Short mmCIF file of C-alpha atoms and ligand atoms in Angstrom, two decimals:
data_model
loop_
_atom_site.label_atom_id
_atom_site.label_comp_id
_atom_site.label_asym_id
_atom_site.label_seq_id
_atom_site.Cartn_x
_atom_site.Cartn_y
_atom_site.Cartn_z
CA UNK N 1 -256.43 140.44 43.48
CA UNK N 2 -253.50 139.07 45.50
CA UNK N 3 -252.85 139.93 49.14
CA UNK N 4 -250.22 139.18 51.75
CA UNK N 5 -251.20 139.15 55.42
CA UNK N 6 -248.75 140.12 58.17
CA UNK N 7 -250.01 139.13 61.62
CA UNK N 8 -251.92 135.99 62.47
CA UNK N 9 -253.51 137.08 65.73
CA UNK N 10 -257.20 137.70 66.20
CA UNK N 11 -257.51 140.15 63.27
CA UNK N 12 -255.28 138.20 60.86
CA UNK N 13 -257.18 134.98 61.53
CA UNK N 14 -260.48 136.85 61.11
CA UNK N 15 -259.40 138.22 57.73
CA UNK N 16 -258.12 134.81 56.59
CA UNK N 17 -261.31 133.03 57.58
CA UNK N 18 -263.53 135.61 55.86
CA UNK N 19 -261.44 135.31 52.69
CA UNK N 20 -261.79 131.53 52.79
CA UNK N 21 -265.54 131.55 53.47
CA UNK N 22 -266.59 134.25 50.99
CA UNK N 23 -265.77 134.21 47.30
CA UNK N 24 -264.41 137.74 46.99
CA UNK N 25 -261.86 137.03 44.27
CA UNK N 26 -258.96 137.56 46.67
CA UNK N 27 -255.96 135.20 46.67
CA UNK N 28 -253.55 135.09 49.63
CA UNK N 29 -249.97 134.62 48.40
CA UNK N 30 -248.04 135.37 51.59
CA UNK N 31 -248.55 135.27 55.35
CA UNK N 32 -246.34 135.84 58.35
CA UNK N 33 -246.67 135.87 62.10
CA UNK N 34 -244.00 136.92 64.60
CA UNK N 35 -242.13 133.59 64.28
CA UNK N 36 -242.76 132.20 60.81
CA UNK N 37 -243.91 132.87 57.28
CA UNK N 38 -245.24 131.26 54.10
CA UNK N 39 -245.13 132.36 50.46
CA UNK N 40 -247.01 130.63 47.65
CA UNK N 41 -247.47 132.52 44.36
CA UNK N 42 -250.24 130.06 43.39
CA UNK N 43 -252.31 130.89 46.47
CA UNK N 44 -252.18 129.60 50.03
CA UNK N 45 -254.81 127.10 51.20
CA UNK N 46 -256.39 129.14 53.99
CA UNK N 47 -258.13 126.22 55.68
CA UNK N 48 -254.81 124.37 55.96
CA UNK N 49 -253.06 127.55 57.13
CA UNK N 50 -255.55 128.14 59.95
CA UNK N 51 -255.36 124.47 61.00
CA UNK N 52 -251.54 124.63 61.12
CA UNK N 53 -251.66 127.84 63.11
CA UNK N 54 -254.09 126.23 65.58
CA UNK N 55 -252.04 123.09 66.06
CA UNK N 56 -248.46 124.45 65.97
CA UNK N 57 -248.83 128.15 66.76
CA UNK N 58 -246.94 128.89 63.51
CA UNK N 59 -248.29 129.86 60.11
CA UNK N 60 -245.33 128.65 58.07
CA UNK N 61 -241.65 128.00 58.21
CA UNK N 62 -239.43 129.59 60.84
CA UNK N 63 -236.92 130.64 58.16
CA UNK N 64 -239.34 133.08 56.52
CA UNK N 65 -239.81 136.49 58.15
CA UNK N 66 -242.43 139.19 57.74
CA UNK N 67 -239.94 141.26 55.73
CA UNK N 68 -239.30 138.25 53.44
CA UNK N 69 -243.04 138.23 52.73
CA UNK N 70 -243.16 142.01 52.20
CA UNK N 71 -240.26 141.88 49.75
CA UNK N 72 -240.73 138.47 48.16
CA UNK N 73 -244.42 137.57 47.90
CA UNK N 74 -246.36 138.54 44.76
CA UNK N 75 -249.18 140.68 46.15
CA UNK N 76 -251.14 143.80 45.17
CA UNK N 77 -252.17 144.75 48.69
CA UNK N 78 -250.32 144.25 51.97
CA UNK N 79 -252.65 143.61 54.91
CA UNK N 80 -250.67 144.78 57.98
CA UNK N 81 -252.40 143.47 61.12
CA UNK N 82 -249.48 142.88 63.47
CA UNK N 83 -249.87 144.09 67.10
CA UNK N 84 -249.77 147.84 67.71
CA UNK N 85 -246.65 149.42 69.17
CA UNK N 86 -247.87 152.92 69.96
CA UNK N 87 -244.42 154.15 71.02
CA UNK N 88 -242.42 153.50 67.85
CA UNK N 89 -245.01 152.21 65.38
CA UNK N 90 -242.53 149.44 64.55
CA UNK N 91 -242.10 146.95 63.01
CA UNK N 92 -245.33 147.75 61.16
CA UNK N 93 -244.05 151.15 60.04
CA UNK N 94 -241.14 149.53 58.20
CA UNK N 95 -243.41 146.87 56.67
CA UNK N 96 -245.78 149.55 55.40
CA UNK N 97 -243.09 151.93 54.11
CA UNK N 98 -241.39 149.08 52.27
CA UNK N 99 -244.60 147.88 50.62
CA UNK N 100 -245.60 151.42 49.56
CA UNK N 101 -242.10 152.09 48.22
CA UNK N 102 -242.46 148.92 46.15
CA UNK N 103 -245.66 150.37 44.65
CA UNK N 104 -248.09 148.17 46.59
CA UNK N 105 -251.27 149.23 48.34
CA UNK N 106 -251.56 148.82 52.12
CA UNK N 107 -254.56 148.11 54.35
CA UNK N 108 -253.96 148.10 58.08
CA UNK N 109 -255.60 147.81 61.48
CA UNK N 110 -252.32 148.79 63.14
CA UNK N 111 -252.73 152.06 65.01
CA UNK N 112 -248.99 152.61 65.68
CA UNK N 113 -247.87 153.63 62.17
CA UNK N 114 -251.03 155.64 61.53
CA UNK N 115 -250.86 157.67 64.72
CA UNK N 116 -247.16 158.37 64.10
CA UNK N 117 -246.87 158.90 60.38
CA UNK N 118 -250.25 159.20 58.66
CA UNK N 119 -249.37 162.15 56.44
CA UNK N 120 -245.89 160.86 55.55
CA UNK N 121 -247.33 157.46 54.60
CA UNK N 122 -250.08 159.07 52.54
CA UNK N 123 -247.52 161.23 50.70
CA UNK N 124 -245.37 158.19 50.03
CA UNK N 125 -248.39 156.28 48.72
CA UNK N 126 -249.42 159.22 46.49
CA UNK N 127 -245.90 159.49 45.08
CA UNK N 128 -246.06 155.81 44.10
CA UNK N 129 -249.64 155.91 42.76
CA UNK N 130 -250.85 153.57 45.50
CA UNK N 131 -252.94 154.00 48.62
CA UNK N 132 -252.95 153.32 52.33
CA UNK N 133 -256.29 152.64 54.02
CA UNK N 134 -256.83 152.22 57.75
CA UNK N 135 -260.56 151.90 58.44
CA UNK N 136 -259.89 149.13 60.97
CA UNK N 137 -257.72 151.31 63.21
CA UNK N 138 -260.72 153.18 64.64
CA UNK N 139 -263.95 151.74 66.03
CA UNK N 140 -263.69 148.22 64.61
CA UNK N 141 -266.56 147.47 62.28
CA UNK N 142 -267.98 151.01 62.13
CA UNK N 143 -267.28 152.39 58.62
CA UNK N 144 -266.21 155.79 59.93
CA UNK N 145 -263.50 156.47 57.34
CA UNK N 146 -265.78 155.46 54.45
CA UNK N 147 -268.51 157.68 55.89
CA UNK N 148 -266.16 160.65 56.18
CA UNK N 149 -264.65 160.17 52.71
CA UNK N 150 -267.81 159.33 50.79
CA UNK N 151 -271.12 159.74 52.58
CA UNK N 152 -270.21 163.05 54.21
CA UNK N 153 -268.02 164.35 51.39
CA UNK N 154 -268.69 168.10 51.09
CA UNK N 155 -269.55 168.43 54.75
CA UNK N 156 -267.34 170.28 57.15
CA UNK N 157 -266.93 168.30 60.36
CA UNK N 158 -267.11 170.80 63.20
CA UNK N 159 -266.55 168.42 66.14
CA UNK N 160 -266.72 164.78 67.10
CA UNK N 161 -267.56 162.84 70.23
CA UNK N 162 -267.19 159.13 70.65
CA UNK N 163 -266.94 155.96 72.63
CA UNK N 164 -263.79 154.55 71.03
CA UNK N 165 -262.68 151.84 73.45
CA UNK N 166 -264.76 148.69 73.75
CA UNK N 167 -262.90 147.39 76.79
CA UNK N 168 -263.66 150.47 78.90
CA UNK N 169 -267.25 150.47 77.75
CA UNK N 170 -267.58 146.80 78.63
CA UNK N 171 -266.09 147.37 82.09
CA UNK N 172 -268.37 150.34 82.85
CA UNK N 173 -271.41 148.45 81.57
CA UNK N 174 -270.66 145.38 83.69
CA UNK N 175 -269.95 147.46 86.80
CA UNK N 176 -273.22 149.36 86.44
CA UNK N 177 -275.40 146.39 85.47
CA UNK N 178 -273.98 143.66 87.71
CA UNK N 179 -272.25 145.58 90.48
CA UNK N 180 -268.88 144.05 89.56
CA UNK N 181 -265.80 145.82 90.87
CA UNK N 182 -263.47 147.48 88.37
CA UNK N 183 -260.94 144.64 88.84
CA UNK N 184 -263.55 141.91 88.26
CA UNK N 185 -264.89 143.62 85.14
CA UNK N 186 -261.38 144.16 83.74
CA UNK N 187 -260.57 140.49 84.28
CA UNK N 188 -263.72 139.56 82.32
CA UNK N 189 -262.81 141.95 79.49
CA UNK N 190 -259.37 140.36 79.25
CA UNK N 191 -260.81 136.85 79.27
CA UNK N 192 -263.21 137.79 76.47
CA UNK N 193 -260.23 139.00 74.38
CA UNK N 194 -261.39 142.63 74.10
CA UNK N 195 -258.45 144.25 75.87
CA UNK N 196 -255.10 145.12 74.32
CA UNK N 197 -252.14 142.84 75.13
CA UNK N 198 -251.27 145.49 77.72
CA UNK N 199 -254.70 146.52 79.12
CA UNK N 200 -253.32 149.73 80.64
CA UNK N 201 -253.60 151.09 77.07
CA UNK N 202 -257.36 150.57 77.37
CA UNK N 203 -258.17 151.56 80.93
CA UNK N 204 -255.92 154.63 81.08
CA UNK N 205 -257.57 156.02 77.95
CA UNK N 206 -254.49 155.72 75.72
CA UNK N 207 -256.13 153.47 73.12
CA UNK N 208 -259.07 155.88 72.83
CA UNK N 209 -256.65 158.84 72.61
CA UNK N 210 -254.73 157.15 69.77
CA UNK N 211 -257.98 156.61 67.86
CA UNK N 212 -259.01 160.21 68.52
CA UNK N 213 -255.70 161.47 67.08
CA UNK N 214 -256.15 159.28 63.99
CA UNK N 215 -259.67 160.63 63.46
CA UNK N 216 -258.70 164.26 64.08
CA UNK N 217 -255.68 164.12 61.76
CA UNK N 218 -257.80 162.44 59.09
CA UNK N 219 -260.65 164.92 59.32
CA UNK N 220 -258.77 168.18 59.78
CA UNK N 221 -255.40 167.32 58.19
CA UNK N 222 -253.67 168.21 61.46
CA UNK N 223 -250.48 166.62 62.78
CA UNK N 224 -251.62 166.07 66.36
CA UNK N 225 -249.93 163.41 68.42
CA UNK N 226 -250.73 161.53 71.58
CA UNK N 227 -249.19 164.13 73.87
CA UNK N 228 -251.62 166.75 72.51
CA UNK N 229 -254.54 164.84 74.03
CA UNK N 230 -255.69 165.51 77.58
CA UNK N 231 -256.23 161.95 78.80
CA UNK N 232 -257.90 160.44 81.83
CA UNK N 233 -258.92 156.80 81.91
CA UNK N 234 -261.52 154.81 83.81
CA UNK N 235 -259.11 153.19 86.25
CA UNK N 236 -260.20 155.57 89.02
CA UNK N 237 -263.95 155.26 88.41
CA UNK N 238 -265.46 153.59 91.47
CA UNK N 239 -268.56 151.44 91.79
CA UNK N 240 -269.95 154.08 94.17
CA UNK N 241 -269.56 156.84 91.57
CA UNK N 242 -271.29 154.71 88.94
CA UNK N 243 -274.14 153.83 91.26
CA UNK N 244 -274.59 157.47 92.23
CA UNK N 245 -274.86 158.39 88.54
CA UNK N 246 -277.29 155.51 87.89
CA UNK N 247 -279.52 156.67 90.79
CA UNK N 248 -279.96 159.96 88.93
CA UNK N 249 -280.85 158.40 85.56
CA UNK N 250 -277.30 158.84 84.29
CA UNK N 251 -274.24 156.71 83.75
CA UNK N 252 -270.50 157.12 83.13
CA UNK N 253 -268.78 156.56 79.79
CA UNK N 254 -265.24 157.16 78.55
CA UNK N 255 -265.76 159.89 75.94
CA UNK N 256 -263.24 161.02 73.35
CA UNK N 257 -263.88 164.50 72.01
CA UNK N 258 -262.33 166.73 69.39
CA UNK N 259 -263.52 170.28 68.88
CA UNK N 260 -260.92 172.33 67.00
CA UNK N 261 -262.71 175.65 67.39
CA UNK N 262 -262.38 175.31 71.17
CA UNK N 263 -258.95 173.60 70.96
CA UNK N 264 -260.33 170.49 72.65
CA UNK N 265 -258.70 167.10 72.17
CA UNK N 266 -259.68 165.10 75.22
CA UNK N 267 -260.47 161.63 76.56
CA UNK N 268 -262.16 161.46 79.94
CA UNK N 269 -264.91 159.70 81.90
CA UNK N 270 -268.13 161.73 81.56
CA UNK N 271 -271.51 161.54 83.21
CA UNK N 272 -274.20 161.18 80.53
CA UNK N 273 -277.94 160.74 80.81
CA UNK N 274 -278.79 157.05 80.31
CA UNK N 275 -280.67 157.73 77.05
CA UNK N 276 -277.82 159.74 75.48
CA UNK N 277 -276.94 158.41 71.98
CA UNK N 278 -273.36 157.70 73.09
CA UNK N 279 -274.48 155.47 75.96
CA UNK N 280 -273.90 152.07 74.36
CA UNK N 281 -273.69 148.71 76.07
CA UNK N 282 -270.81 146.23 76.21
CA UNK N 283 -268.10 146.63 73.59
CA UNK N 284 -270.24 148.74 71.28
CA UNK N 285 -268.50 151.88 70.04
CA UNK N 286 -270.31 155.02 68.91
CA UNK N 287 -269.23 158.21 67.17
CA UNK N 288 -271.17 161.44 66.77
CA UNK N 289 -269.96 163.74 64.00
CA UNK N 290 -271.19 167.32 64.15
CA UNK N 291 -271.30 168.61 60.57
CA UNK N 292 -272.34 171.81 58.81
CA UNK N 293 -274.70 170.21 56.25
CA UNK N 294 -275.87 166.90 57.69
CA UNK N 295 -276.15 168.11 61.27
CA UNK N 296 -275.33 165.42 63.82
CA UNK N 297 -274.70 161.88 62.62
CA UNK N 298 -274.15 159.07 65.13
CA UNK N 299 -272.71 155.74 64.03
CA UNK N 300 -272.75 152.76 66.36
CA UNK N 301 -271.32 149.26 66.03
CA UNK N 302 -268.88 146.67 67.27
CA UNK N 303 -265.58 148.26 68.15
CA UNK N 304 -263.52 145.11 68.54
CA UNK N 305 -263.55 141.46 67.57
CA UNK N 306 -261.92 139.24 65.00
CA UNK N 307 -264.55 139.10 62.25
CA UNK N 308 -265.85 142.61 63.02
CA UNK N 309 -262.40 144.11 62.48
CA UNK N 310 -261.98 141.90 59.42
CA UNK N 311 -265.13 143.55 58.05
CA UNK N 312 -263.32 146.91 58.03
CA UNK N 313 -260.24 145.37 56.38
CA UNK N 314 -262.32 143.70 53.67
CA UNK N 315 -264.17 146.98 53.03
CA UNK N 316 -260.81 148.67 52.43
CA UNK N 317 -259.60 145.87 50.13
CA UNK N 318 -262.70 146.08 47.99
CA UNK N 319 -262.57 149.90 47.95
CA UNK N 320 -259.02 149.72 46.56
CA UNK N 321 -260.14 147.22 43.92
CA UNK N 322 -263.03 149.39 42.83
CA UNK N 323 -260.82 152.48 42.66
CA UNK N 324 -257.72 150.98 41.05
CA UNK N 325 -259.26 148.14 39.04
CA UNK N 326 -259.20 144.43 39.65
CA UNK N 327 -255.39 144.24 40.20
CA UNK N 328 -255.17 140.90 38.36
N1 HSE F 1 -258.71 147.07 72.93
C1 HSE F 1 -259.45 147.75 71.92
C2 HSE F 1 -260.82 148.11 72.48
C3 HSE F 1 -259.57 146.86 70.71
O1 HSE F 1 -261.17 147.60 73.54
O2 HSE F 1 -261.51 148.93 71.89
C4 HSE F 1 -259.98 147.55 69.45
O3 HSE F 1 -259.08 148.57 69.07
#
C-alpha cells in the first residue's frame, strides 16, 4: 500500500515515525510541508526524511508543492494532516477533493474540510468508489468513529456528552490541582504543544464545537455547522470558581453535548461531581454515547499528541486496506 503525506507538523511526523518503526506494509511515495515536497515512486527513506526535516525545517525541495504531490505521486491513500483552517477548510479541502476525484482514498486529521463538507466529500468518494476516513479529527487516539461504525452498528445513538478538548481539560486540571492561574496553565499547555496554533480556538470552546459538529453530522447525518452550536469556553472560569466547586466534591469541565431530541448542540463549562465518568485528568478526552441497545458507553483516551493522533490515522489506513484489499 502506497501513501502520500501532506503536512509534516506534529501529526505528520508522528505518522512517518510510526510507519518507519512498524512493519505495516505501507510505503511512503510522497510528502509535502508548507514550503517543500518530495516524490519518490520507489519509496521515501523515512529516517532520512525526518532527519532532514529536523535539520533544515524542510522535507524536500522547495520547487515541489503539496498539489504537485497530490497530482504527481503514485499513492493509494492521501494522508492529509496539514493545519486546520476552520474558516475555509483550505487548502486541505482542495487537496482532498483532488485526491478523491483522482480515485484515491483519503485519511485526514484535518477538522476544517470535515466540518465544512463532510457529506459532499463522502458523496464524491462514493461516486469514485473510494473512501474518506477522519477518525483523527475527533478525540485523538480514541477510536470513536470505529466504535460508532462497527462496535455500535445497529444501535441508535440518542445523545452524546464529551470532553473533546485536551488543552482546556489540561488547564482546568492544573488550576484545580496546583492552584495555577488560567494564564499560567494556558502557557504550560502551549509549551507542552497541546494547544492549537491559535489557542483561542481551544479556550473559547471552538475546537470542541468543531469536533461536536463532526460527531453529530456523522451520527445523525445532519448538516450542522459551527454557528448552530451554543458555545462558551473556559476563558472566564476563575480559580475561585474552581476552588468553590472542589470544596463541594465537584469540579469544572468543558463539556460538549448533543441531544437531538431536545435540540441541544452545546459546548460550555459544567460543574460535575469529581467521580463523574467525564471528569478526566490532563489532556485525556472522554465521550459518553447514550444508545438504545448498549445503554451508556464511555470511551476515554489521549485526545492530542503526535503518536496518539498517528494511532487514529494508522487505524484508518489499515481499515481501508482490509475493506478495499491490499492496494498493491
Ligand atoms: N488542541 C487540540 C486539543 C488538539 O487540545 O484537544 C487536538 O485536536
